[in-house]
Amino acid sequence: MTSAQQQTLIWTGTYTADGGGQADGIGAIAANNDGTLEWLGTAVTADSPSFVAAHPTLPVVYAVAEQRQMVRAFRRTGEFGLEPIGEPQPAGAATCHVAVDPEGRFLIAACWGDGQVLLYELDHDGGITGRFQAAPSVDPHHSESHSTSAEQPRQSRAHASLMLADGRIMTTDLGHDTLRIWNYVPGEGLTPDHELVLPEGSGPRHLVQHSSGSVFVVSEYSIEAFVVAAGEDGRFTLLNAGPATSGGALPGDSAAEICLGPGGEYVYVGVRGSNLISVLQVGPSGAVLSPLKDIASGGNWPRHHLVRGQWLHVAHERSGDVATFELDPATGLPGPVLQVLKTPSPTALVPAS
């Protein structure tokens, strides 16, 4: 094992037995400067912590317990261990994502099962205090005025949240095909600002903000990349939409993560089923995404991936490994697989703060 100065600690979200996985809890990986990874072990035993988030300034980690409808906080201990802070906090059905405010004031959880968006206020030590439920989503494509008695209402399915550069929060609802924008009010939680409706059946899943201010969104169902941006009035509009892959998708495919490359010139999208990483180029002013090339992800079911400097790490839920690639700075394209690290049922890769 190399010295601490040459390593970065990466937390792994996982599925445990209650979620059909092989892990025991949140995992810990040491990432070396040469791109290689080392499996350190289980940082803390936890029930299906399928997504985790690190506090921006404190040695605190937050995790969902997807099958248990809970959110938990953990404090760093020892070389790579974690220990619980306080009691588990109630969440919604199939809580699948957590994100922390850059100022450390609050945590947001998205619940796939029932569509809840929940805000938890944090104290100065990173502990969870108040809990606030945001207003539920109303399906813009199947409103009461347009529905018939034969139609079944579509389930709201909140999936992710993003802290925007202007201080607002954007959440995805892949059941209602919407992007919802919120403001944070201390002591009250999230108040609605506005929402942007995407095409019916697209299923917006994950999202990332470019330095231009544009937000790039990947859709799980239609496997598209959407570019949205706020105008002078602060309202987001759709600038561009197109396929998230250069070679197209196959039946049974579903898109997963989207992230930026170093410098923000390229974007990487994971597609489960075909098991691809698609490389897209960012156009002028961040207004367009153009697919360049699809490459094999190096394993089965690329649930999440992380760009760390010149390295791309891809977590494969079903094959139980993380594949690492070196990125070509000139083209943005990954080279051959550098390493495949066995790790149980990884579902998220999150650098420690």
mmCIF file of C-alpha atoms in Angstrom:
data_model
loop_
_atom_site.group_PDB
_atom_site.id
_atom_site.type_symbol
_atom_site.label_atom_id
_atom_site.label_comp_id
_atom_site.label_asym_id
_atom_site.label_seq_id
_atom_site.Cartn_x
_atom_site.Cartn_y
_atom_site.Cartn_z
ATOM 1 C CA MET A 1 0.000 0.000 0.000
ATOM 2 C CA THR A 2 1.427 3.394 -0.976
ATOM 3 C CA SER A 3 1.582 6.425 1.270
ATOM 4 C CA ALA A 4 -1.566 8.348 2.192
ATOM 5 C CA GLN A 5 -0.349 11.374 0.194
ATOM 6 C CA GLN A 6 -0.588 9.308 -2.996
ATOM 7 C CA GLN A 7 -4.060 7.971 -2.365
ATOM 8 C CA THR A 8 -7.661 9.108 -2.463
ATOM 9 C CA LEU A 9 -10.331 7.302 -0.497
ATOM 10 C CA ILE A 10 -13.467 6.342 -2.440
ATOM 11 C CA TRP A 11 -16.645 5.187 -0.722
ATOM 12 C CA THR A 12 -18.749 2.586 -2.521
ATOM 13 C CA GLY A 13 -22.484 2.435 -2.320
ATOM 14 C CA THR A 14 -23.657 -1.178 -2.459
ATOM 15 C CA TYR A 15 -26.511 -3.639 -2.355
ATOM 16 C CA THR A 16 -26.536 -6.017 0.592
ATOM 17 C CA ALA A 17 -28.590 -9.201 0.924
ATOM 18 C CA ASP A 18 -31.868 -7.322 1.470
ATOM 19 C CA GLY A 19 -31.394 -5.752 -1.978
ATOM 20 C CA GLY A 20 -30.194 -8.929 -3.688
ATOM 21 C CA GLY A 21 -26.510 -8.000 -3.405
ATOM 22 C CA GLN A 22 -23.351 -9.524 -1.987
ATOM 23 C CA ALA A 23 -21.972 -6.616 0.071
ATOM 24 C CA ASP A 24 -22.044 -6.067 3.832
ATOM 25 C CA GLY A 25 -22.318 -2.273 3.811
ATOM 26 C CA ILE A 26 -20.472 0.831 2.621
ATOM 27 C CA GLY A 27 -17.186 -0.170 1.015
ATOM 28 C CA ALA A 28 -13.845 1.631 0.980
ATOM 29 C CA ILE A 29 -11.377 1.779 -1.926
ATOM 30 C CA ALA A 30 -7.935 3.394 -2.022
ATOM 31 C CA ALA A 31 -7.268 5.129 -5.340
ATOM 32 C CA ASN A 32 -3.616 5.547 -6.317
ATOM 33 C CA ASN A 33 -2.081 8.240 -8.488
ATOM 34 C CA ASP A 34 -1.266 5.677 -11.187
ATOM 35 C CA GLY A 35 -4.987 4.969 -11.608
ATOM 36 C CA THR A 36 -5.004 1.629 -9.813
ATOM 37 C CA LEU A 37 -7.439 0.871 -7.023
ATOM 38 C CA GLU A 38 -7.139 -1.219 -3.859
ATOM 39 C CA TRP A 39 -10.096 -2.749 -2.019
ATOM 40 C CA LEU A 40 -9.727 -1.861 1.665
ATOM 41 C CA GLY A 41 -12.856 -3.547 2.966
ATOM 42 C CA THR A 42 -16.238 -2.700 4.440
ATOM 43 C CA ALA A 43 -16.174 0.680 6.164
ATOM 44 C CA VAL A 44 -19.361 0.014 8.134
ATOM 45 C CA THR A 45 -22.086 -2.613 8.095
ATOM 46 C CA ALA A 46 -25.274 -1.089 6.663
ATOM 47 C CA ASP A 47 -28.420 -2.234 4.858
ATOM 48 C CA SER A 48 -28.267 -1.625 1.091
ATOM 49 C CA PRO A 49 -26.518 1.769 1.133
ATOM 50 C CA SER A 50 -27.046 2.029 -2.612
ATOM 51 C CA PHE A 51 -26.068 5.697 -2.729
ATOM 52 C CA VAL A 52 -23.771 7.706 -0.476
ATOM 53 C CA ALA A 53 -22.692 11.349 -0.195
ATOM 54 C CA ALA A 54 -19.780 12.999 1.589
ATOM 55 C CA HIS A 55 -20.103 16.149 3.693
ATOM 56 C CA PRO A 56 -18.157 18.983 1.994
ATOM 57 C CA THR A 57 -15.993 19.891 5.002
ATOM 58 C CA LEU A 58 -16.505 17.306 7.752
ATOM 59 C CA PRO A 59 -15.451 13.626 7.924
ATOM 60 C CA VAL A 60 -19.103 12.598 7.668
ATOM 61 C CA VAL A 61 -20.811 10.334 5.139
ATOM 62 C CA TYR A 62 -24.535 9.960 4.459
ATOM 63 C CA ALA A 63 -26.183 6.892 2.998
ATOM 64 C CA VAL A 64 -29.603 5.642 2.059
ATOM 65 C CA ALA A 65 -30.914 2.327 3.298
ATOM 66 C CA GLU A 66 -32.876 1.683 0.125
ATOM 67 C CA GLN A 67 -34.893 -1.320 1.257
ATOM 68 C CA ARG A 68 -35.408 0.019 4.799
ATOM 69 C CA GLN A 69 -36.751 3.466 3.865
ATOM 70 C CA MET A 70 -34.098 5.279 5.887
ATOM 71 C CA VAL A 71 -31.237 7.755 5.671
ATOM 72 C CA ARG A 72 -28.223 7.478 7.971
ATOM 73 C CA ALA A 73 -25.185 9.559 8.909
ATOM 74 C CA PHE A 74 -21.744 8.104 9.643
ATOM 75 C CA ARG A 75 -18.524 9.605 11.015
ATOM 76 C CA ARG A 76 -15.055 8.680 9.789
ATOM 77 C CA THR A 77 -13.007 6.590 12.191
ATOM 78 C CA GLY A 78 -9.584 4.997 11.789
ATOM 79 C CA GLU A 79 -7.952 4.423 8.424
ATOM 80 C CA PHE A 80 -11.143 3.894 6.454
ATOM 81 C CA GLY A 81 -13.856 3.008 8.956
ATOM 82 C CA LEU A 82 -17.207 4.669 9.585
ATOM 83 C CA GLU A 83 -19.412 4.701 12.687
ATOM 84 C CA PRO A 84 -23.085 5.760 12.949
ATOM 85 C CA ILE A 85 -24.032 9.252 14.101
ATOM 86 C CA GLY A 86 -27.418 9.336 15.789
ATOM 87 C CA GLU A 87 -30.403 7.229 14.850
ATOM 88 C CA PRO A 88 -31.556 6.320 11.332
ATOM 89 C CA GLN A 89 -33.984 8.880 9.924
ATOM 90 C CA PRO A 90 -37.207 7.842 8.179
ATOM 91 C CA ALA A 91 -37.340 8.332 4.419
ATOM 92 C CA GLY A 92 -39.626 7.144 1.615
ATOM 93 C CA ALA A 93 -40.030 3.957 -0.376
ATOM 94 C CA ALA A 94 -36.885 2.875 -2.244
ATOM 95 C CA THR A 95 -34.773 5.847 -1.194
ATOM 96 C CA CYS A 96 -32.149 5.784 -3.940
ATOM 97 C CA HIS A 97 -30.098 8.998 -3.844
ATOM 98 C CA VAL A 98 -28.610 11.490 -1.398
ATOM 99 C CA ALA A 99 -26.794 14.768 -1.989
ATOM 100 C CA VAL A 100 -25.326 17.339 0.397
ATOM 101 C CA ASP A 101 -25.520 21.107 0.171
ATOM 102 C CA PRO A 102 -22.048 22.580 -0.634
ATOM 103 C CA GLU A 103 -22.292 24.676 2.547
ATOM 104 C CA GLY A 104 -23.184 21.660 4.666
ATOM 105 C CA ARG A 105 -26.569 23.021 5.740
ATOM 106 C CA PHE A 106 -28.779 20.184 4.545
ATOM 107 C CA LEU A 107 -29.089 16.813 2.877
ATOM 108 C CA ILE A 108 -31.614 15.865 0.181
ATOM 109 C CA ALA A 109 -32.913 12.349 -0.385
ATOM 110 C CA ALA A 110 -34.847 11.188 -3.459
ATOM 111 C CA CYS A 111 -37.222 8.235 -3.200
ATOM 112 C CA TRP A 112 -37.835 6.144 -6.305
ATOM 113 C CA GLY A 113 -40.650 4.071 -4.813
ATOM 114 C CA ASP A 114 -43.113 6.809 -3.885
ATOM 115 C CA GLY A 115 -41.637 9.965 -5.430
ATOM 116 C CA GLN A 116 -40.876 11.754 -2.170
ATOM 117 C CA VAL A 117 -38.207 14.458 -2.083
ATOM 118 C CA LEU A 118 -36.991 14.960 1.479
ATOM 119 C CA LEU A 119 -34.730 17.598 3.002
ATOM 120 C CA TYR A 120 -32.892 16.975 6.265
ATOM 121 C CA GLU A 121 -31.218 19.886 8.001
ATOM 122 C CA LEU A 122 -27.749 19.279 9.438
ATOM 123 C CA ASP A 123 -26.091 20.582 12.599
ATOM 124 C CA HIS A 124 -22.537 21.920 12.899
ATOM 125 C CA ASP A 125 -21.199 18.408 13.465
ATOM 126 C CA GLY A 126 -22.935 17.016 10.384
ATOM 127 C CA GLY A 127 -25.681 15.277 12.342
ATOM 128 C CA ILE A 128 -29.204 15.089 10.916
ATOM 129 C CA THR A 129 -31.776 17.296 12.664
ATOM 130 C CA GLY A 130 -34.986 18.524 11.022
ATOM 131 C CA ARG A 131 -36.849 16.594 8.317
ATOM 132 C CA PHE A 132 -39.061 18.251 5.708
ATOM 133 C CA GLN A 133 -41.102 16.669 2.924
ATOM 134 C CA ALA A 134 -41.308 18.657 -0.311
ATOM 135 C CA ALA A 135 -44.507 19.115 -2.272
ATOM 136 C CA PRO A 136 -45.428 15.984 -4.235
ATOM 137 C CA SER A 137 -45.144 15.891 -8.012
ATOM 138 C CA VAL A 138 -48.204 16.177 -10.251
ATOM 139 C CA ASP A 139 -47.884 14.344 -13.563
ATOM 140 C CA PRO A 140 -47.913 17.032 -16.300
ATOM 141 C CA HIS A 141 -48.548 14.457 -19.017
ATOM 142 C CA HIS A 142 -51.551 12.838 -17.335
ATOM 143 C CA SER A 143 -53.391 15.584 -15.493
ATOM 144 C CA GLU A 144 -56.967 15.038 -14.343
ATOM 145 C CA SER A 145 -58.284 17.273 -17.107
ATOM 146 C CA HIS A 146 -56.685 15.039 -19.763
ATOM 147 C CA SER A 147 -57.135 11.626 -18.183
ATOM 148 C CA THR A 148 -59.775 9.021 -18.890
ATOM 149 C CA SER A 149 -61.251 6.450 -16.526
ATOM 150 C CA ALA A 150 -59.234 3.746 -18.288
ATOM 151 C CA GLU A 151 -55.896 5.435 -17.631
ATOM 152 C CA GLN A 152 -53.839 4.406 -14.649
ATOM 153 C CA PRO A 153 -51.997 7.242 -12.921
ATOM 154 C CA ARG A 154 -48.244 7.127 -13.352
ATOM 155 C CA GLN A 155 -46.185 6.797 -10.187
ATOM 156 C CA SER A 156 -43.955 9.709 -9.304
ATOM 157 C CA ARG A 157 -40.363 8.463 -9.041
ATOM 158 C CA ALA A 158 -37.892 11.008 -7.705
ATOM 159 C CA HIS A 159 -34.397 9.835 -8.519
ATOM 160 C CA ALA A 160 -31.667 12.433 -7.942
ATOM 161 C CA SER A 161 -30.925 15.962 -6.782
ATOM 162 C CA LEU A 162 -28.334 18.497 -7.896
ATOM 163 C CA MET A 163 -27.186 21.608 -6.023
ATOM 164 C CA LEU A 164 -27.106 24.341 -8.660
ATOM 165 C CA ALA A 165 -24.440 27.032 -8.827
ATOM 166 C CA ASP A 166 -27.030 29.762 -8.117
ATOM 167 C CA GLY A 167 -28.042 28.148 -4.815
ATOM 168 C CA ARG A 168 -31.201 26.471 -6.036
ATOM 169 C CA ILE A 169 -31.768 22.712 -6.197
ATOM 170 C CA MET A 170 -32.881 20.637 -9.192
ATOM 171 C CA THR A 171 -34.448 17.188 -8.808
ATOM 172 C CA THR A 172 -35.404 14.603 -11.388
ATOM 173 C CA ASP A 173 -38.669 12.688 -11.483
ATOM 174 C CA LEU A 174 -38.310 9.846 -13.962
ATOM 175 C CA GLY A 175 -41.892 8.692 -13.406
ATOM 176 C CA HIS A 176 -43.412 12.053 -14.348
ATOM 177 C CA ASP A 177 -40.687 13.131 -16.818
ATOM 178 C CA THR A 178 -39.960 16.389 -15.041
ATOM 179 C CA LEU A 179 -37.108 18.475 -13.704
ATOM 180 C CA ARG A 180 -38.214 20.308 -10.568
ATOM 181 C CA ILE A 181 -36.392 23.404 -9.317
ATOM 182 C CA TRP A 182 -36.523 24.380 -5.644
ATOM 183 C CA ASN A 183 -35.373 27.008 -3.164
ATOM 184 C CA TYR A 184 -34.168 26.165 0.313
ATOM 185 C CA VAL A 185 -35.810 28.005 3.215
ATOM 186 C CA PRO A 186 -34.174 27.312 6.597
ATOM 187 C CA GLY A 187 -36.613 25.766 9.015
ATOM 188 C CA GLU A 188 -39.116 25.077 6.209
ATOM 189 C CA GLY A 189 -37.311 22.891 3.694
ATOM 190 C CA LEU A 190 -37.812 23.107 -0.064
ATOM 191 C CA THR A 191 -40.231 25.524 -1.692
ATOM 192 C CA PRO A 192 -41.127 25.071 -5.374
ATOM 193 C CA ASP A 193 -39.599 27.519 -7.864
ATOM 194 C CA HIS A 194 -40.734 26.044 -11.177
ATOM 195 C CA GLU A 195 -40.468 22.849 -13.205
ATOM 196 C CA LEU A 196 -39.462 21.852 -16.708
ATOM 197 C CA VAL A 197 -41.414 19.122 -18.473
ATOM 198 C CA LEU A 198 -39.456 16.684 -20.645
ATOM 199 C CA PRO A 199 -40.924 14.347 -23.286
ATOM 200 C CA GLU A 200 -43.295 11.705 -22.001
ATOM 201 C CA GLY A 201 -41.608 8.388 -21.318
ATOM 202 C CA SER A 202 -38.072 9.769 -21.328
ATOM 203 C CA GLY A 203 -37.411 9.156 -17.605
ATOM 204 C CA PRO A 204 -34.846 11.784 -16.489
ATOM 205 C CA ARG A 205 -32.496 10.057 -14.046
ATOM 206 C CA HIS A 206 -29.167 11.733 -13.215
ATOM 207 C CA LEU A 207 -27.781 15.172 -13.964
ATOM 208 C CA VAL A 208 -24.671 17.337 -13.748
ATOM 209 C CA GLN A 209 -24.018 21.070 -14.172
ATOM 210 C CA HIS A 210 -21.442 22.372 -16.644
ATOM 211 C CA SER A 211 -19.293 25.454 -16.003
ATOM 212 C CA SER A 212 -21.392 27.286 -18.626
ATOM 213 C CA GLY A 213 -24.403 26.951 -16.339
ATOM 214 C CA SER A 214 -26.102 24.374 -18.540
ATOM 215 C CA VAL A 215 -27.354 21.230 -16.851
ATOM 216 C CA PHE A 216 -26.884 17.924 -18.656
ATOM 217 C CA VAL A 217 -29.515 15.282 -17.919
ATOM 218 C CA VAL A 218 -29.499 11.622 -18.921
ATOM 219 C CA SER A 219 -32.815 9.828 -19.333
ATOM 220 C CA GLU A 220 -33.032 6.242 -18.124
ATOM 221 C CA TYR A 221 -35.816 5.073 -20.422
ATOM 222 C CA SER A 222 -35.224 6.891 -23.728
ATOM 223 C CA ILE A 223 -31.415 6.953 -23.263
ATOM 224 C CA GLU A 224 -31.110 10.566 -24.335
ATOM 225 C CA ALA A 225 -28.960 13.479 -23.239
ATOM 226 C CA PHE A 226 -30.842 16.703 -22.551
ATOM 227 C CA VAL A 227 -29.273 20.145 -22.223
ATOM 228 C CA VAL A 228 -31.238 22.668 -20.154
ATOM 229 C CA ALA A 229 -30.292 26.183 -19.070
ATOM 230 C CA ALA A 230 -31.785 29.068 -17.135
ATOM 231 C CA GLY A 231 -32.739 32.278 -18.941
ATOM 232 C CA GLU A 232 -32.606 35.815 -17.582
ATOM 233 C CA ASP A 233 -35.836 35.172 -15.714
ATOM 234 C CA GLY A 234 -34.223 32.220 -13.928
ATOM 235 C CA ARG A 235 -36.488 29.649 -15.542
ATOM 236 C CA PHE A 236 -34.922 26.604 -17.160
ATOM 237 C CA THR A 237 -35.727 25.746 -20.759
ATOM 238 C CA LEU A 238 -34.696 22.871 -23.005
ATOM 239 C CA LEU A 239 -31.833 23.849 -25.307
ATOM 240 C CA ASN A 240 -31.062 20.535 -26.925
ATOM 241 C CA ALA A 241 -31.870 16.826 -26.856
ATOM 242 C CA GLY A 242 -30.434 13.834 -28.665
ATOM 243 C CA PRO A 243 -29.290 10.249 -28.301
ATOM 244 C CA ALA A 244 -26.905 9.603 -25.420
ATOM 245 C CA THR A 245 -25.002 7.030 -27.490
ATOM 246 C CA SER A 246 -23.409 7.113 -30.925
ATOM 247 C CA GLY A 247 -24.482 3.578 -31.853
ATOM 248 C CA GLY A 248 -28.019 3.580 -30.500
ATOM 249 C CA ALA A 249 -29.577 1.550 -27.701
ATOM 250 C CA LEU A 250 -30.943 -1.981 -27.632
ATOM 251 C CA PRO A 251 -34.197 -3.271 -26.115
ATOM 252 C CA GLY A 252 -33.721 -3.707 -22.383
ATOM 253 C CA ASP A 253 -31.045 -1.013 -22.123
ATOM 254 C CA SER A 254 -31.302 1.662 -19.445
ATOM 255 C CA ALA A 255 -29.066 4.659 -18.905
ATOM 256 C CA ALA A 256 -27.573 5.262 -15.467
ATOM 257 C CA GLU A 257 -24.954 7.889 -14.588
ATOM 258 C CA ILE A 258 -23.758 11.021 -16.366
ATOM 259 C CA CYS A 259 -20.605 12.911 -15.382
ATOM 260 C CA LEU A 260 -18.177 15.493 -16.710
ATOM 261 C CA GLY A 261 -14.629 14.839 -17.793
ATOM 262 C CA PRO A 262 -11.654 16.971 -16.719
ATOM 263 C CA GLY A 263 -11.994 20.470 -18.117
ATOM 264 C CA GLY A 264 -15.660 19.969 -18.936
ATOM 265 C CA GLU A 265 -15.034 19.238 -22.631
ATOM 266 C CA TYR A 266 -16.471 15.720 -22.530
ATOM 267 C CA VAL A 267 -19.341 13.907 -20.857
ATOM 268 C CA TYR A 268 -19.569 10.214 -19.977
ATOM 269 C CA VAL A 269 -22.842 8.268 -19.861
ATOM 270 C CA GLY A 270 -23.272 4.693 -18.642
ATOM 271 C CA VAL A 271 -25.759 2.346 -20.315
ATOM 272 C CA ARG A 272 -26.793 -0.875 -18.590
ATOM 273 C CA GLY A 273 -27.763 -3.865 -20.699
ATOM 274 C CA SER A 274 -25.453 -3.147 -23.596
ATOM 275 C CA ASN A 275 -22.868 -2.341 -20.878
ATOM 276 C CA LEU A 276 -21.447 0.756 -22.522
ATOM 277 C CA ILE A 277 -19.798 3.997 -21.617
ATOM 278 C CA SER A 278 -20.719 6.623 -24.183
ATOM 279 C CA VAL A 279 -18.423 9.597 -24.692
ATOM 280 C CA LEU A 280 -20.077 12.871 -25.725
ATOM 281 C CA GLN A 281 -18.411 16.146 -26.663
ATOM 282 C CA VAL A 282 -19.643 19.410 -25.167
ATOM 283 C CA GLY A 283 -20.386 22.013 -27.840
ATOM 284 C CA PRO A 284 -19.841 25.779 -27.730
ATOM 285 C CA SER A 285 -21.293 27.533 -24.670
ATOM 286 C CA GLY A 286 -22.357 24.169 -23.277
ATOM 287 C CA ALA A 287 -25.508 24.200 -25.399
ATOM 288 C CA VAL A 288 -25.060 20.899 -27.280
ATOM 289 C CA LEU A 289 -23.869 17.367 -26.528
ATOM 290 C CA SER A 290 -22.605 15.310 -29.470
ATOM 291 C CA PRO A 291 -21.978 11.554 -29.093
ATOM 292 C CA LEU A 292 -18.475 10.579 -30.188
ATOM 293 C CA LYS A 293 -17.997 6.913 -29.404
ATOM 294 C CA ASP A 294 -19.360 4.031 -27.325
ATOM 295 C CA ILE A 295 -16.939 1.696 -25.575
ATOM 296 C CA ALA A 296 -17.441 -1.501 -23.600
ATOM 297 C CA SER A 297 -17.700 -0.624 -19.911
ATOM 298 C CA GLY A 298 -15.504 -3.537 -18.830
ATOM 299 C CA GLY A 299 -18.113 -5.422 -16.806
ATOM 300 C CA ASN A 300 -21.809 -6.181 -16.318
ATOM 301 C CA TRP A 301 -24.357 -3.482 -15.477
ATOM 302 C CA PRO A 302 -22.475 -0.152 -15.180
ATOM 303 C CA ARG A 303 -24.574 1.399 -12.417
ATOM 304 C CA HIS A 304 -22.316 4.382 -11.670
ATOM 305 C CA HIS A 305 -18.989 5.854 -12.701
ATOM 306 C CA LEU A 306 -16.519 8.457 -11.528
ATOM 307 C CA VAL A 307 -13.951 10.600 -13.335
ATOM 308 C CA ARG A 308 -10.929 11.197 -11.100
ATOM 309 C CA GLY A 309 -8.367 13.327 -12.898
ATOM 310 C CA GLN A 310 -7.292 11.373 -15.986
ATOM 311 C CA TRP A 311 -8.963 8.167 -14.770
ATOM 312 C CA LEU A 312 -12.454 6.815 -15.356
ATOM 313 C CA HIS A 313 -13.707 4.280 -12.790
ATOM 314 C CA VAL A 314 -16.855 2.290 -13.653
ATOM 315 C CA ALA A 315 -18.822 0.412 -10.962
ATOM 316 C CA HIS A 316 -20.523 -2.757 -12.222
ATOM 317 C CA GLU A 317 -23.326 -3.875 -9.955
ATOM 318 C CA ARG A 318 -23.876 -7.362 -11.374
ATOM 319 C CA SER A 319 -20.312 -8.495 -12.107
ATOM 320 C CA GLY A 320 -19.128 -7.077 -8.777
ATOM 321 C CA ASP A 321 -16.182 -5.000 -9.905
ATOM 322 C CA VAL A 322 -14.820 -1.563 -10.767
ATOM 323 C CA ALA A 323 -13.136 -1.170 -14.159
ATOM 324 C CA THR A 324 -10.574 1.602 -14.611
ATOM 325 C CA PHE A 325 -9.637 3.370 -17.860
ATOM 326 C CA GLU A 326 -7.141 6.113 -18.651
ATOM 327 C CA LEU A 327 -8.680 9.043 -20.534
ATOM 328 C CA ASP A 328 -6.922 10.562 -23.537
ATOM 329 C CA PRO A 329 -6.798 14.310 -22.803
ATOM 330 C CA ALA A 330 -6.804 15.150 -26.526
ATOM 331 C CA THR A 331 -9.833 13.087 -27.541
ATOM 332 C CA GLY A 332 -11.605 12.404 -24.253
ATOM 333 C CA LEU A 333 -11.746 8.718 -25.164
ATOM 334 C CA PRO A 334 -10.915 5.950 -22.682
ATOM 335 C CA GLY A 335 -8.027 3.664 -23.529
ATOM 336 C CA PRO A 336 -7.910 -0.097 -22.843
ATOM 337 C CA VAL A 337 -9.032 -1.375 -19.453
ATOM 338 C CA LEU A 338 -6.222 -0.649 -17.006
ATOM 339 C CA GLN A 339 -7.563 -2.718 -14.104
ATOM 340 C CA VAL A 340 -10.644 -4.598 -12.948
ATOM 341 C CA LEU A 341 -10.988 -4.580 -9.158
ATOM 342 C CA LYS A 342 -13.341 -7.071 -7.557
ATOM 343 C CA THR A 343 -15.654 -5.407 -5.043
ATOM 344 C CA PRO A 344 -19.060 -6.641 -3.861
ATOM 345 C CA SER A 345 -22.176 -5.272 -5.624
ATOM 346 C CA PRO A 346 -20.970 -1.670 -6.173
ATOM 347 C CA THR A 347 -23.696 0.858 -7.002
ATOM 348 C CA ALA A 348 -21.967 4.214 -6.435
ATOM 349 C CA LEU A 349 -18.429 5.643 -6.298
ATOM 350 C CA VAL A 350 -18.049 8.771 -4.155
ATOM 351 C CA PRO A 351 -14.700 10.370 -3.204
ATOM 352 C CA ALA A 352 -14.228 11.097 0.472
ATOM 353 C CA SER A 353 -14.074 14.801 1.307
#
